[in-house]
mmCIF file of C-alpha atoms in Angstrom:
data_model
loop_
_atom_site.group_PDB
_atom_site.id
_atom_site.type_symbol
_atom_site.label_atom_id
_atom_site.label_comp_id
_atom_site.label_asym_id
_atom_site.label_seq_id
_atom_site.Cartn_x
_atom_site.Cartn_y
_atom_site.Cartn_z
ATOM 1 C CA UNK I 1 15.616 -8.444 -22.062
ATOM 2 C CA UNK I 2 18.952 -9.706 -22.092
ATOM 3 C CA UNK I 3 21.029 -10.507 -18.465
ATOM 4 C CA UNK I 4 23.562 -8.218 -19.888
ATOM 5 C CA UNK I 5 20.641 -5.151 -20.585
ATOM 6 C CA UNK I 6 18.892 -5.572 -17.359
ATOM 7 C CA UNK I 7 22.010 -4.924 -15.407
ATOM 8 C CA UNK I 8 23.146 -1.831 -17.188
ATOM 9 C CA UNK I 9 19.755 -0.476 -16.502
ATOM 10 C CA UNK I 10 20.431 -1.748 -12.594
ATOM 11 C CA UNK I 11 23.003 0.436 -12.563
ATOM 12 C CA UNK I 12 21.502 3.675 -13.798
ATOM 13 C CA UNK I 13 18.279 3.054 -11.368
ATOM 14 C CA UNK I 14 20.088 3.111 -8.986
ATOM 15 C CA UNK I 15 21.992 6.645 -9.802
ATOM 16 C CA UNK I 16 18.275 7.729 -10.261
ATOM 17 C CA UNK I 17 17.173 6.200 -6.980
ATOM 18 C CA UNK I 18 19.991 8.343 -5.352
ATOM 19 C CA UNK I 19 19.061 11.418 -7.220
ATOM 20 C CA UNK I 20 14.925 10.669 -6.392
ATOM 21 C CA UNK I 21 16.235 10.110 -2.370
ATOM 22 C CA UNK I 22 18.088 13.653 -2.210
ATOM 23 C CA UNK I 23 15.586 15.807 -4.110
ATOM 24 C CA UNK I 24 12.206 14.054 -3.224
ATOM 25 C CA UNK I 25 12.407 13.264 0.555
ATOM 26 C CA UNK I 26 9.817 15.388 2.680
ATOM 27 C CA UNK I 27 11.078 18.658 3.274
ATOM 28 C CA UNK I 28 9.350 21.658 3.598
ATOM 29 C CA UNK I 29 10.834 22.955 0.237
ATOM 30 C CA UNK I 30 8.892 19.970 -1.434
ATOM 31 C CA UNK I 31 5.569 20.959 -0.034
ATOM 32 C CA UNK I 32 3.151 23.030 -1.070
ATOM 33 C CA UNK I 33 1.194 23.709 1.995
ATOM 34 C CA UNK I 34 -1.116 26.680 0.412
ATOM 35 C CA UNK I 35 -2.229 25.574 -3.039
ATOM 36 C CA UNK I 36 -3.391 29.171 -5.179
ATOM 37 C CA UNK I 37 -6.803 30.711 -4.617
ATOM 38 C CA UNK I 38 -9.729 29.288 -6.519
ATOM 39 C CA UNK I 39 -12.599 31.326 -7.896
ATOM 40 C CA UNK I 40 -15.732 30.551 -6.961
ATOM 41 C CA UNK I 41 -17.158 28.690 -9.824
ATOM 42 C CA UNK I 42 -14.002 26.598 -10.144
ATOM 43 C CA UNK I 43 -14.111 25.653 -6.144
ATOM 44 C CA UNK I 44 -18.047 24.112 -7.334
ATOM 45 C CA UNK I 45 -16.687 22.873 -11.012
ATOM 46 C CA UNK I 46 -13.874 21.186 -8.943
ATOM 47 C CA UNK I 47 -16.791 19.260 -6.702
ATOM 48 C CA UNK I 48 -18.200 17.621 -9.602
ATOM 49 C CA UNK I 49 -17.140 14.387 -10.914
ATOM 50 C CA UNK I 50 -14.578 14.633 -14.057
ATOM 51 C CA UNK I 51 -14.909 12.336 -16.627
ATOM 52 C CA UNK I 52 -11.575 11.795 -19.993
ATOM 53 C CA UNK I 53 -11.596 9.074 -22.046
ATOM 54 C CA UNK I 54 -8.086 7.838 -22.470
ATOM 55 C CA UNK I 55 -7.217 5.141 -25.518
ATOM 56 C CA UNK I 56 -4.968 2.750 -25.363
ATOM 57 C CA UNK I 57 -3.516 0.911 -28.380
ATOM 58 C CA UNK I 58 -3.464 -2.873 -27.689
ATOM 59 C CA UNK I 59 -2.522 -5.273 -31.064
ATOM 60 C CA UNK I 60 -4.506 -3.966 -33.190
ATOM 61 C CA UNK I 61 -7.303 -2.948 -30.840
ATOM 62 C CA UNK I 62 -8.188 0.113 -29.380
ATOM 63 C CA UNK I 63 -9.025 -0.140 -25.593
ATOM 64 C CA UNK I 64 -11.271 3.204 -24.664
ATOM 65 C CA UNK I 65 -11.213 3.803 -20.603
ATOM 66 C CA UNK I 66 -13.585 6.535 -18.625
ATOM 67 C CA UNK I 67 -11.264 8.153 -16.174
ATOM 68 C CA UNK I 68 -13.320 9.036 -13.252
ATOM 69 C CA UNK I 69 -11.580 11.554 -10.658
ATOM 70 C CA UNK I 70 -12.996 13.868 -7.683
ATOM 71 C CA UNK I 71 -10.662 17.012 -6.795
ATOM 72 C CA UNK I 72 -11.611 19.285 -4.031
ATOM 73 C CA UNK I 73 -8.059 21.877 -4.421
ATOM 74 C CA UNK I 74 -4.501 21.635 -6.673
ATOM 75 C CA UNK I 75 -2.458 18.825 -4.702
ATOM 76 C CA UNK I 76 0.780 19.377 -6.381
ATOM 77 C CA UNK I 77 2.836 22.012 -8.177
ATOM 78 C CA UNK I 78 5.685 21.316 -10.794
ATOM 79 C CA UNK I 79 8.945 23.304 -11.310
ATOM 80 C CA UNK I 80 10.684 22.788 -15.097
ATOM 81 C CA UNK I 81 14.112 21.481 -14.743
ATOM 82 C CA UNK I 82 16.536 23.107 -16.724
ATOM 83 C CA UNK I 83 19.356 21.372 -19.145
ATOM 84 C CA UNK I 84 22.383 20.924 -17.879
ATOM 85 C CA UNK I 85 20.972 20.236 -14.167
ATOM 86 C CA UNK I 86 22.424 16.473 -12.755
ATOM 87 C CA UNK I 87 18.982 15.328 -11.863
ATOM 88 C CA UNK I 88 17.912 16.117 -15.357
ATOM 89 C CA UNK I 89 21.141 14.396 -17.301
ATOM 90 C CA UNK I 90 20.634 11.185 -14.754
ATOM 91 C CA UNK I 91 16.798 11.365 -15.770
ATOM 92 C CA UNK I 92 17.710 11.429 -19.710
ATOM 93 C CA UNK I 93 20.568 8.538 -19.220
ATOM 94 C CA UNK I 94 18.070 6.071 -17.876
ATOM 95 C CA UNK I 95 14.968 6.739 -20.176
ATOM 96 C CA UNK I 96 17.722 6.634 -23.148
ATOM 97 C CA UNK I 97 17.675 2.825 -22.979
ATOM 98 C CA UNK I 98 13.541 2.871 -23.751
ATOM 99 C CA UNK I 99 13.843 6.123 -26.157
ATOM 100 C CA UNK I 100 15.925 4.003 -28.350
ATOM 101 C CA UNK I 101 15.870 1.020 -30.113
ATOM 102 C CA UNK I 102 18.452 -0.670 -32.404
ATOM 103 C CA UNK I 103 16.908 0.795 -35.255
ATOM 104 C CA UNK I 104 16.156 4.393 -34.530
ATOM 105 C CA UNK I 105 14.568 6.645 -31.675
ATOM 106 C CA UNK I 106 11.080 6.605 -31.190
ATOM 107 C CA UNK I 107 10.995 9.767 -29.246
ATOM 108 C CA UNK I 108 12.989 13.146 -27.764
ATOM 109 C CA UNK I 109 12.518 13.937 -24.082
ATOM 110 C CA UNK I 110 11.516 17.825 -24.770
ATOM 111 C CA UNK I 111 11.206 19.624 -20.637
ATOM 112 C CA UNK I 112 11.304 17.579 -17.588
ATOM 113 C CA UNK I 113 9.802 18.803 -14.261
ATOM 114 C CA UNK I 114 10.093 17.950 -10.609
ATOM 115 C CA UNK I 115 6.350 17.382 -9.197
ATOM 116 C CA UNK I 116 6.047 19.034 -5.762
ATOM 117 C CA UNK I 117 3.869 17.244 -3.649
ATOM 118 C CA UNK I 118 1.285 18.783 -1.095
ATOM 119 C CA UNK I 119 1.979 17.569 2.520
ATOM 120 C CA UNK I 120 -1.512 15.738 2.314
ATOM 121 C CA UNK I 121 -0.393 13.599 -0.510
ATOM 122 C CA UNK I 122 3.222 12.938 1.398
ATOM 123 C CA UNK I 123 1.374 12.007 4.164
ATOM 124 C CA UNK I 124 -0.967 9.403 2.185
ATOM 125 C CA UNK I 125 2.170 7.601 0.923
ATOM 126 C CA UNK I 126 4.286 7.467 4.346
ATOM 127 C CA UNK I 127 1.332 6.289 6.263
ATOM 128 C CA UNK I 128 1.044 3.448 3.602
ATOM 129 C CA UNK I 129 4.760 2.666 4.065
ATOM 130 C CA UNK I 130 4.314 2.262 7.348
ATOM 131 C CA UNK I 131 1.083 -0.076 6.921
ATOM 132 C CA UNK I 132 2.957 -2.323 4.123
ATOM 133 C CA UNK I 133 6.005 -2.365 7.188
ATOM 134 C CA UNK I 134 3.286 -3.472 10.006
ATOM 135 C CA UNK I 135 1.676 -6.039 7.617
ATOM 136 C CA UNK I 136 5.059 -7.828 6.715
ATOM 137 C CA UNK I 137 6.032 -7.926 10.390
ATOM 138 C CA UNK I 138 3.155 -9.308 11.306
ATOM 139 C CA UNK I 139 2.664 -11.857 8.830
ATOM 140 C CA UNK I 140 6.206 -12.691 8.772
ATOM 141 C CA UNK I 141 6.785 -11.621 4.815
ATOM 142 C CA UNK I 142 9.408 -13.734 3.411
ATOM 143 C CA UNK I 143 10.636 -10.451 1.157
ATOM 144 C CA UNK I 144 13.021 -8.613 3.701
ATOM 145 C CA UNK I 145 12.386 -5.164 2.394
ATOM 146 C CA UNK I 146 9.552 -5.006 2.823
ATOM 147 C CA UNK I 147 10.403 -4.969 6.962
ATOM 148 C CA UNK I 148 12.805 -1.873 5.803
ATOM 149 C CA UNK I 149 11.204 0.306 3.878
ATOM 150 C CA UNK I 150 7.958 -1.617 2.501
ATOM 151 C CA UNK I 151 9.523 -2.265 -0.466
ATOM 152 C CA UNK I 152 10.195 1.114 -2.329
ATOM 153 C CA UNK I 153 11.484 0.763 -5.853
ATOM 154 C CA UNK I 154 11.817 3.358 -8.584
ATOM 155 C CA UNK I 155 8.716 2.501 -11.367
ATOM 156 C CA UNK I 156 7.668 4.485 -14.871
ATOM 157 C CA UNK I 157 3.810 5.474 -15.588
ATOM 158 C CA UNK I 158 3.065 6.123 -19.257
ATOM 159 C CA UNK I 159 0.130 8.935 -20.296
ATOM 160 C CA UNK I 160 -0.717 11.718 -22.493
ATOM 161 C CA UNK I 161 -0.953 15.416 -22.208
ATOM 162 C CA UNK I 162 -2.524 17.943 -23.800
ATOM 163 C CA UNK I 163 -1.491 21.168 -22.236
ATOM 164 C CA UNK I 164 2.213 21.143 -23.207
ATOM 165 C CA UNK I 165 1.942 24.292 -25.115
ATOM 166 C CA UNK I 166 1.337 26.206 -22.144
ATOM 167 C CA UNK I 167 4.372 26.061 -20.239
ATOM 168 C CA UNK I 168 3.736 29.378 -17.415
ATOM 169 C CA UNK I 169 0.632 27.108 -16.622
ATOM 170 C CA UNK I 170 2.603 23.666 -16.383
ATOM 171 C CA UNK I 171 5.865 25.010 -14.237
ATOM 172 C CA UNK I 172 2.944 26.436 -12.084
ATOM 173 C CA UNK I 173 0.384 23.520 -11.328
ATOM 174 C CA UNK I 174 -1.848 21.316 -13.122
ATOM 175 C CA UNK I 175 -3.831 22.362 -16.133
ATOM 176 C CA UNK I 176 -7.826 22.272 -15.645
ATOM 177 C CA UNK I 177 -8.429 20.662 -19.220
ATOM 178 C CA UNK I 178 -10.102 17.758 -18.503
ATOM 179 C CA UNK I 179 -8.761 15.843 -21.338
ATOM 180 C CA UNK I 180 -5.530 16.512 -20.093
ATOM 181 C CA UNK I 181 -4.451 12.944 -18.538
ATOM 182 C CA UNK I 182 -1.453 14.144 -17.261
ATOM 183 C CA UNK I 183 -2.909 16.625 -14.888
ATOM 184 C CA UNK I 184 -5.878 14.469 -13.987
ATOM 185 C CA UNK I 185 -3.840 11.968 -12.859
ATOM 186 C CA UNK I 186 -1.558 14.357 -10.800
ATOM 187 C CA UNK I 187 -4.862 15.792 -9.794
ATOM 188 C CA UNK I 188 -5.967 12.632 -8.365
ATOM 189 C CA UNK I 189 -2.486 11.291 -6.991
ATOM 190 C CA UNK I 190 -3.609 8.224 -9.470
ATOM 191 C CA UNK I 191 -7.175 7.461 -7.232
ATOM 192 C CA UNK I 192 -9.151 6.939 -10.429
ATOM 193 C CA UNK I 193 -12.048 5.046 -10.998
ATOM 194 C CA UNK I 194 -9.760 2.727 -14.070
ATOM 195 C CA UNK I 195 -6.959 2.552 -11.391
ATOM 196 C CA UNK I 196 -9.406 1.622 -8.345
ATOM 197 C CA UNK I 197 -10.433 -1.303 -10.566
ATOM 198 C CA UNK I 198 -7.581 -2.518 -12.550
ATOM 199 C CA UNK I 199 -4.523 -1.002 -9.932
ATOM 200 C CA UNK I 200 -1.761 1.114 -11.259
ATOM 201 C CA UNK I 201 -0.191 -0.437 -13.804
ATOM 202 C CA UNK I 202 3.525 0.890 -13.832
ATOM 203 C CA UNK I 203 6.856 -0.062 -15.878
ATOM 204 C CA UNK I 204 9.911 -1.320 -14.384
ATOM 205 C CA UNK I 205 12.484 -2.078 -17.500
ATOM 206 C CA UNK I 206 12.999 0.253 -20.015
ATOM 207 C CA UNK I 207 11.806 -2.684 -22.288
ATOM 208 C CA UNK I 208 8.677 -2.070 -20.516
ATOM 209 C CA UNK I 209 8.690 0.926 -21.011
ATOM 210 C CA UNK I 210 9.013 1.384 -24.532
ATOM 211 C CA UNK I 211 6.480 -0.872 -25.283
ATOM 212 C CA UNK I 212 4.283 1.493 -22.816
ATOM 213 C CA UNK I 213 4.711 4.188 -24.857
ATOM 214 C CA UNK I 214 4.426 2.714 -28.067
ATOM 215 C CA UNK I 215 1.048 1.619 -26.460
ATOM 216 C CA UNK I 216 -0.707 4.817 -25.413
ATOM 217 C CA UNK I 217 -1.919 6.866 -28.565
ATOM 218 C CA UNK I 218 -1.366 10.504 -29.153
ATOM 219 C CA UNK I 219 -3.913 12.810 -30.335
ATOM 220 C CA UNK I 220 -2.963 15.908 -32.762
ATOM 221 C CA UNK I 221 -2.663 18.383 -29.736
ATOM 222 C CA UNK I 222 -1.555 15.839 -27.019
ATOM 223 C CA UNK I 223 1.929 14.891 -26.224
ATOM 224 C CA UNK I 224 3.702 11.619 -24.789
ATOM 225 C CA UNK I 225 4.501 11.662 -20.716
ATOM 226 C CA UNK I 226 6.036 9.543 -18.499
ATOM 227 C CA UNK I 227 6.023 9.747 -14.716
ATOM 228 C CA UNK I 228 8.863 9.003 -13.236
ATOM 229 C CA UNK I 229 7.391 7.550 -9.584
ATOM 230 C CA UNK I 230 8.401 6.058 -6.121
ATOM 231 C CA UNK I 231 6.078 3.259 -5.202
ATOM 232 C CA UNK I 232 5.967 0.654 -2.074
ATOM 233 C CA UNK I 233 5.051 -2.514 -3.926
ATOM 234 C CA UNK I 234 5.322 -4.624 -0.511
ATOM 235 C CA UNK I 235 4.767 -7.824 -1.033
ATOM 236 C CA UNK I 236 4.837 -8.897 -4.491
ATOM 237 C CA UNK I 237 2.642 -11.392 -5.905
ATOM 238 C CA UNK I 238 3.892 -13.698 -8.830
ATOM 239 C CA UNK I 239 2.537 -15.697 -11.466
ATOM 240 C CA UNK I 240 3.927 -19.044 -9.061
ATOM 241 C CA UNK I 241 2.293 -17.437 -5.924
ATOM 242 C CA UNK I 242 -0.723 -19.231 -4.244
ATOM 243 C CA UNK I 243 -3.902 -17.308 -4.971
ATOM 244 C CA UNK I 244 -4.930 -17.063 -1.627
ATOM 245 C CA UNK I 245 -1.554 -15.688 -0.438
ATOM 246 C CA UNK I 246 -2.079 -11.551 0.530
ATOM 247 C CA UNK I 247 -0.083 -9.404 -1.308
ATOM 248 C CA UNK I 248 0.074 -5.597 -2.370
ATOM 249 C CA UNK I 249 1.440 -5.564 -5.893
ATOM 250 C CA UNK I 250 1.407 -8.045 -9.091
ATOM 251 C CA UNK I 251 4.624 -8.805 -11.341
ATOM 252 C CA UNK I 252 4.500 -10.639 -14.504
ATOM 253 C CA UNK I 253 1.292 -9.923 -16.025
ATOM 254 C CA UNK I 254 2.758 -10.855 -20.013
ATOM 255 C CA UNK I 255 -0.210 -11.476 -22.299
ATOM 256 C CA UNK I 256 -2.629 -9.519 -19.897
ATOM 257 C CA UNK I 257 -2.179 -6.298 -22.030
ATOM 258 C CA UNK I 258 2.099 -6.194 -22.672
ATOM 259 C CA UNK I 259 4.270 -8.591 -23.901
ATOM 260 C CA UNK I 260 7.163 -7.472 -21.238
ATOM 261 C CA UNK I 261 6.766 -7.368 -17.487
ATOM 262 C CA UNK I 262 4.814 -4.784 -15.496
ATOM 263 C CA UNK I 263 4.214 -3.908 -12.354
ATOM 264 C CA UNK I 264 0.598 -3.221 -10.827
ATOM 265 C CA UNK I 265 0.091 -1.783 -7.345
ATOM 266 C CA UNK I 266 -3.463 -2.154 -5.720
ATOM 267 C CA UNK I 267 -3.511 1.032 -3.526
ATOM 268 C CA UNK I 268 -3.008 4.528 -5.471
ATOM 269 C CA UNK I 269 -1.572 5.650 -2.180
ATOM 270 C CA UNK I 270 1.243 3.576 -2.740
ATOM 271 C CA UNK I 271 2.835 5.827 -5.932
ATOM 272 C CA UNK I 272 4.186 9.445 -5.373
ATOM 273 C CA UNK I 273 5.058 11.304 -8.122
ATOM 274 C CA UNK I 274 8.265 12.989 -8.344
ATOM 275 C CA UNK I 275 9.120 13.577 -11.967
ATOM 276 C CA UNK I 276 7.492 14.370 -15.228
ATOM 277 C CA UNK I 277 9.075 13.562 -18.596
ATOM 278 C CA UNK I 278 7.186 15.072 -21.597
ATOM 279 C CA UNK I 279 8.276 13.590 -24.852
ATOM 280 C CA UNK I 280 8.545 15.355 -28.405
#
């Protein structure tokens, strides 16, 4: 990415990162402290392990992942947000730069919704703020921000979804279609079994991001999704790093499975959700 390219999209982060800090901070109007009634056979359904398979396109391989996830109770809710609405034309300015390219669009944003997280999942991600915070003090981290606010930035997760079709269910909660990888990870506030192993592989350019979502296929009833998240990365680990030097997130994995830059964080607990893009 050109000098030029990366600071435009500076910029526009950071009119998201002011939008993210007045509509996603932890308020009671961004909780959902009593998720909706389950039956009984979906309480017991819920209690048994999930498995998806999720494909991603790498070269001109296919790369086929089993998604393991354990849900007890809906964690979040999400609430459709409308055109016109600031958030939404601040949302559509800064995924413009990876919905384009100079030749032609690869895709339309088609609804975009606000995820409401449940207090348990707010909690999760403070009380690893605070732990990425204590770490850095004590270890003296040479990456101030981490001190602050253990490193917060504004990061892009690329999936699929299949239940697009039914919005009353998607403005409501998650979907229960366990193909759905959308939901699941929602569901699972990204504690999967692919993202225990690998970490949470998340993009921070839009150049990152388009290649992210030329990446992940599509089926014929699934649609294109991108979570808009706020992540502690704490102390970033790069390529020049010692390997025995702690850290809590990776930059600059090119040739792993991108040709761009990515960024992976080791702890799911370190990624909130707080908006949902789903692409035509």
């Amino acid at each position: 990415m050109q000098v030029e390219g990366r600071g435009k999209l500076e910029i526009k982060m950071q009119a998201m990162w002011i939008s993210l800090n007045n509509s996603c901070r932890n308020k009671m109007n961004d909780v959902i402290c009593r998720p909706k009634k389950l039956s009984k056979q979906r309480s017991l359904d819920l209690l048994e392990e999930d498995k998806h398979e999720h494909e991603v396109l790498i070269g001109s391989k296919v790369m086929e992942s089993v998604i393991s996830y354990k849900q007890t109770a809906p964690s979040s809710s999400f609430k459709e947000i409308g055109v016109g609405d600031p958030s939404r034309k601040v949302i559509e300015k800064i995924l413009g730069d990876a919905l384009t390219n100079p030749a032609k669009k690869i895709s339309k944003i088609r609804n975009v919704f606000r995820v409401k997280n449940s207090s348990e999942v707010l909690e999760k991600f403070e009380k690893y703020r605070d732990m990425v915070k204590q770490k850095a003090k004590e270890t003296g981290d040479k990456q101030p921000r981490s001190l602050v606010d253990g490193n917060e930035l504004l990061c892009f997760y690329v999936t699929t979804m299949t239940c697009h079709s039914r919005q009353s269910e998607l403005i409501s909660g998650p979907c229960d279609h366990s193909y759905c990888n959308l939901c699941r990870t929602i569901c699972s506030s990204f504690d999967m079994k692919y993202t225990k192993r690998f970490g949470v592989q998340l993009c921070t350019s839009s150049e990152a991001l388009r290649e992210s979502m030329k990446a992940v296929l599509k089926g014929k009833n699934s649609k294109r999704a991108v979570i808009i998240c706020r992540i502690i990365a704490g102390r970033i680990k790069n390529t020049n790093d010692r390997a025995s030097e702690e850290y809590d997130s990776i930059r600059n994995y090119r040739g792993f499975c991108f040709k761009s830059e990515h960024l992976i964080v080791k702890s799911p607990n370190a990624v909130l959700p707080c908006f949902v893009v789903v692409l035509n």
